[in-house]
PDB file of C-alpha atoms in Angstrom:
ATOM      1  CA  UNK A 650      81.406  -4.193  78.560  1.00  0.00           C
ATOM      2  CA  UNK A 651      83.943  -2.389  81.106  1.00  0.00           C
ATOM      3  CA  UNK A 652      85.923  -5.227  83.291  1.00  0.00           C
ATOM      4  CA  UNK A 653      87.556  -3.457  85.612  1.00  0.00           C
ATOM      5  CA  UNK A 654      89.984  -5.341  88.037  1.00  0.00           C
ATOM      6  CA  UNK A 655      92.000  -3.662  91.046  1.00  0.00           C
ATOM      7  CA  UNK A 656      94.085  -5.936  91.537  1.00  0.00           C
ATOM      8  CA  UNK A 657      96.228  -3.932  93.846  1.00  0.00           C
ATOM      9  CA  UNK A 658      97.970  -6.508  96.150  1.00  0.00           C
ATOM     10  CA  UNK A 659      99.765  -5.371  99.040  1.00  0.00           C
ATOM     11  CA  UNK A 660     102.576  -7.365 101.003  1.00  0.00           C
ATOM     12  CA  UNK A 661      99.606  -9.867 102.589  1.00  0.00           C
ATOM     13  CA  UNK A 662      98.140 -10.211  99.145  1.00  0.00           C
ATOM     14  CA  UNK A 663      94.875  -8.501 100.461  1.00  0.00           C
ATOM     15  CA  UNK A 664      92.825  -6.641  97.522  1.00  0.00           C
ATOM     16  CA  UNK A 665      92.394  -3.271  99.614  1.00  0.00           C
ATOM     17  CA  UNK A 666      92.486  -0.374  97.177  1.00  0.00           C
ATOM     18  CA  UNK A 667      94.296   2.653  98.085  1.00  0.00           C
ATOM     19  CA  UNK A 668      93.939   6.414  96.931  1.00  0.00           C
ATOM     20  CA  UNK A 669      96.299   6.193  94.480  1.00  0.00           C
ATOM     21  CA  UNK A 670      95.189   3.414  92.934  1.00  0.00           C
ATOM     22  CA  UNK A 671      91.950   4.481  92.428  1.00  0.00           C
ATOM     23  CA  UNK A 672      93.245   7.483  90.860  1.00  0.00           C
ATOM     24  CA  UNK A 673      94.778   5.525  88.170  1.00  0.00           C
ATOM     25  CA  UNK A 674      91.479   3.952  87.782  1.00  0.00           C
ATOM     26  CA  UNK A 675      89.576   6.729  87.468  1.00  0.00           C
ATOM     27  CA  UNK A 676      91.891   8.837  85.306  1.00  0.00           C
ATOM     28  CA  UNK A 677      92.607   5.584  82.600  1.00  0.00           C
ATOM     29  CA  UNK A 678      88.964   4.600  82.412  1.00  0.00           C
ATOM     30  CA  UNK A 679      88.207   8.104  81.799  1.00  0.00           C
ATOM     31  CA  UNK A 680      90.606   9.044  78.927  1.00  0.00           C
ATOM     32  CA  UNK A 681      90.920   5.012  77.250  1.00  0.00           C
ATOM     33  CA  UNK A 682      87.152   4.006  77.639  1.00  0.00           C
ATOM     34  CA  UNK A 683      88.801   0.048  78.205  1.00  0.00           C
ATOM     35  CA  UNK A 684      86.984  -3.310  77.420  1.00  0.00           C
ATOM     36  CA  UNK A 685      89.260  -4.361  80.056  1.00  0.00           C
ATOM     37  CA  UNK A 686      91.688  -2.642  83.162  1.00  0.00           C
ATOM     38  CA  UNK A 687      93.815  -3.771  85.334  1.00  0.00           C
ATOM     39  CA  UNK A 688      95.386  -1.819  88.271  1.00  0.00           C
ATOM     40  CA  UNK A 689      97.964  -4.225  89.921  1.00  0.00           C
ATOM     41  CA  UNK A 690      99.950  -2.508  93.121  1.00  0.00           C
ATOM     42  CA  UNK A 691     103.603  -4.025  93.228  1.00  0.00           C
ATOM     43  CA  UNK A 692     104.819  -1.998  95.770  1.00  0.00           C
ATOM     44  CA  UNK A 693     104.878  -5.325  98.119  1.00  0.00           C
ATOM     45  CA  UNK A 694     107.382  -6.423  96.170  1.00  0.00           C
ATOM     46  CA  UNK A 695     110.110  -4.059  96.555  1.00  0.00           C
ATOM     47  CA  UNK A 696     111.630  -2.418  99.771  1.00  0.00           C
ATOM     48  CA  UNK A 697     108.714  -0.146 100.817  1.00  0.00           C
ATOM     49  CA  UNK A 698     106.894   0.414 103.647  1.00  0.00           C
ATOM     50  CA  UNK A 699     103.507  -2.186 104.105  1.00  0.00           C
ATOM     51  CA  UNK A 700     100.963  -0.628 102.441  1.00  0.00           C
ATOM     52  CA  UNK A 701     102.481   2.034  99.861  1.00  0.00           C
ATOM     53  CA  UNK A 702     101.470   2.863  96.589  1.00  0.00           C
ATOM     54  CA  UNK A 703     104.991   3.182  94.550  1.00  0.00           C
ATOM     55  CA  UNK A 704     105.140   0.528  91.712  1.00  0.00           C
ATOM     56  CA  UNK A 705     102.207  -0.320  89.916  1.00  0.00           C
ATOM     57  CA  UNK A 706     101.520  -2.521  86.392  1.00  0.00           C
ATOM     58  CA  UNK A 707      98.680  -1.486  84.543  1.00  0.00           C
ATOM     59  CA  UNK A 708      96.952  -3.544  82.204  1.00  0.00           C
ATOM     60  CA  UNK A 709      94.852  -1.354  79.732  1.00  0.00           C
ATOM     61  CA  UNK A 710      92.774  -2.638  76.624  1.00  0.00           C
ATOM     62  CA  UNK A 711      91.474   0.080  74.662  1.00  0.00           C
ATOM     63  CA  UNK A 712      89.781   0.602  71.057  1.00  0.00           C
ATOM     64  CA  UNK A 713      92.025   3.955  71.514  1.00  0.00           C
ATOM     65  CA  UNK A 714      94.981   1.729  71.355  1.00  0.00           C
ATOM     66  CA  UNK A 715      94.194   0.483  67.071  1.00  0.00           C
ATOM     67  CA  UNK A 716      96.915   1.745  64.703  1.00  0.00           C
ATOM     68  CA  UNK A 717      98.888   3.364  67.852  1.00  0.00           C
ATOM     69  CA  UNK A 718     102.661   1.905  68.033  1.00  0.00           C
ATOM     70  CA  UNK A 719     103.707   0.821  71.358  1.00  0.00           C
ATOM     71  CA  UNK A 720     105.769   3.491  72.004  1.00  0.00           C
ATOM     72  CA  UNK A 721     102.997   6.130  71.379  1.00  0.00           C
ATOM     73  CA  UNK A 722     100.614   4.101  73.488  1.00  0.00           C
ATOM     74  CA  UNK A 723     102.399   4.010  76.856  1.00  0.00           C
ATOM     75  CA  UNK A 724     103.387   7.781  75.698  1.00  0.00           C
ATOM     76  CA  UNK A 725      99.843   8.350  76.477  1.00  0.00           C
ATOM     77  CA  UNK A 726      99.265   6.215  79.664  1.00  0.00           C
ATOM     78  CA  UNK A 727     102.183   8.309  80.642  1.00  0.00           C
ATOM     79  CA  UNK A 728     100.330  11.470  79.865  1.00  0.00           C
ATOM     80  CA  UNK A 729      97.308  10.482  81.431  1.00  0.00           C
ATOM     81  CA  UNK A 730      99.181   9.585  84.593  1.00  0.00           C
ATOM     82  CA  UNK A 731     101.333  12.285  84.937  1.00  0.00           C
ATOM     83  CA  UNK A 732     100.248  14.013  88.486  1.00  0.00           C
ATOM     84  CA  UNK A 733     100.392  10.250  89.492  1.00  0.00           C
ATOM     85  CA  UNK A 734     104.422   9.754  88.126  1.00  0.00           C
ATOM     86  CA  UNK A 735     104.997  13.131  89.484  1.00  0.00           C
ATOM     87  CA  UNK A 736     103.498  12.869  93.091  1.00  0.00           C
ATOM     88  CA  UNK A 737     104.954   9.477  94.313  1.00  0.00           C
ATOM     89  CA  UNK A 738     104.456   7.019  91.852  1.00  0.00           C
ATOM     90  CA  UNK A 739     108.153   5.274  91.413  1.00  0.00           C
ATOM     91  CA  UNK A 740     107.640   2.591  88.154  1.00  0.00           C
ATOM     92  CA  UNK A 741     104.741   1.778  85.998  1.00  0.00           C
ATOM     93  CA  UNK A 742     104.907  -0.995  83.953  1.00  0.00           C
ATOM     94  CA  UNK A 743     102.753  -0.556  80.818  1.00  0.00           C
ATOM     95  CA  UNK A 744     100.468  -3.291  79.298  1.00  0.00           C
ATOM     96  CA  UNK A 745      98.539  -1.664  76.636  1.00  0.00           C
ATOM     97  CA  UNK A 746      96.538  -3.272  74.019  1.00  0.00           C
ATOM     98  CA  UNK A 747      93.895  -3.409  71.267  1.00  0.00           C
ATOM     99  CA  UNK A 748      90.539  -5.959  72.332  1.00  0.00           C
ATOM    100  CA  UNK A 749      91.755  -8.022  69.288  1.00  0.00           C
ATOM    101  CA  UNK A 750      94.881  -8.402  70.857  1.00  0.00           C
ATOM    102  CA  UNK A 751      93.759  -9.521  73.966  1.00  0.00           C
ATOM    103  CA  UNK A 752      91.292 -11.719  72.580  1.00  0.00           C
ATOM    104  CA  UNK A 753      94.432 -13.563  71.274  1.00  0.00           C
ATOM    105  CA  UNK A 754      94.887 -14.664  74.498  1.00  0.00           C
ATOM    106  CA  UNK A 755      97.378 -11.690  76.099  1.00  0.00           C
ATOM    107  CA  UNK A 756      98.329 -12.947  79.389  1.00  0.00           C
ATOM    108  CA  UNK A 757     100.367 -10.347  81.489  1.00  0.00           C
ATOM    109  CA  UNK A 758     103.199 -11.605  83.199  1.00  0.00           C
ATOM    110  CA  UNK A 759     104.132 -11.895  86.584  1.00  0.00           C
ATOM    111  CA  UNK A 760     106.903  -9.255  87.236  1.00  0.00           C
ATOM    112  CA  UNK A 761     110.611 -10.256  88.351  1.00  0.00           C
ATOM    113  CA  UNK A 762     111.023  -9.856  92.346  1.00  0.00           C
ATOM    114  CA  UNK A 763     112.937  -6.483  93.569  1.00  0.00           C
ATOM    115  CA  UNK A 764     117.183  -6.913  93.321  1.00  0.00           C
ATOM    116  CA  UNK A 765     117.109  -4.469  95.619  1.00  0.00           C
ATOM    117  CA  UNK A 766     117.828  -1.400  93.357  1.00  0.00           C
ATOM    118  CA  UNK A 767     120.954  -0.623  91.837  1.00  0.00           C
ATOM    119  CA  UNK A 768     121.612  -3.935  90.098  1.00  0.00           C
ATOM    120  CA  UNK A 769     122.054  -5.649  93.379  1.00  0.00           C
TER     121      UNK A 769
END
């Protein structure tokens, strides 16, 4: 069973999906086949105009994923989203796991506010 959550929060916290993130969507439930997928939008929290689609976390939880190092796994999120990471998309933080792992209770953390670029 395919749970499927776009999470993408903009700066008011609304759940409006944009193109971009239902790119992502498309493209990683496509190529992972996930129990479970997450598209979280965390452009609000950096310096960006209201409503852009730069920084995204993705939570994916494949079968695809077993006896894949974590390295090679977010090698192929990367490769999956590549038009994405090439047309606009600024960071993508990676959350990729196995169902057994996330049936171990795998909780994704929230991510650290913006500095403001540049170690600021």
């Amino acid at each position: 069973m395919l749970r499927t959550s776009l999470a993408c929060l903009e700066r008011t916290m609304s759940s409006a999906t944009g193109p971009v993130a239902a790119s992502i969507n498309s493209k990683l439930s496509s190529e992972f086949s996930p129990v479970h997928l997450e598209i979280i939008n965390e452009s609000y929290m950096h310096s960006v105009p209201k409503g852009s689609e730069t920084h995204f976390k993705v939570v994916v939880v494949s079968d695809k994923f077993e006896n894949v190092k974590l390295i090679s796994r977010h090698r192929l999120v990367n490769d999956a989203l590549k038009q994405e990471l090439s047309e606009g998309v600024h960071a993508l933080s990676i959350n990729a796991y196995t169902p057994q792992q996330w049936d171990q209770g795998r909780k994704v953390e929230r991510s650290p506010n913006c500095m403001g670029g540049f170690g600021k």
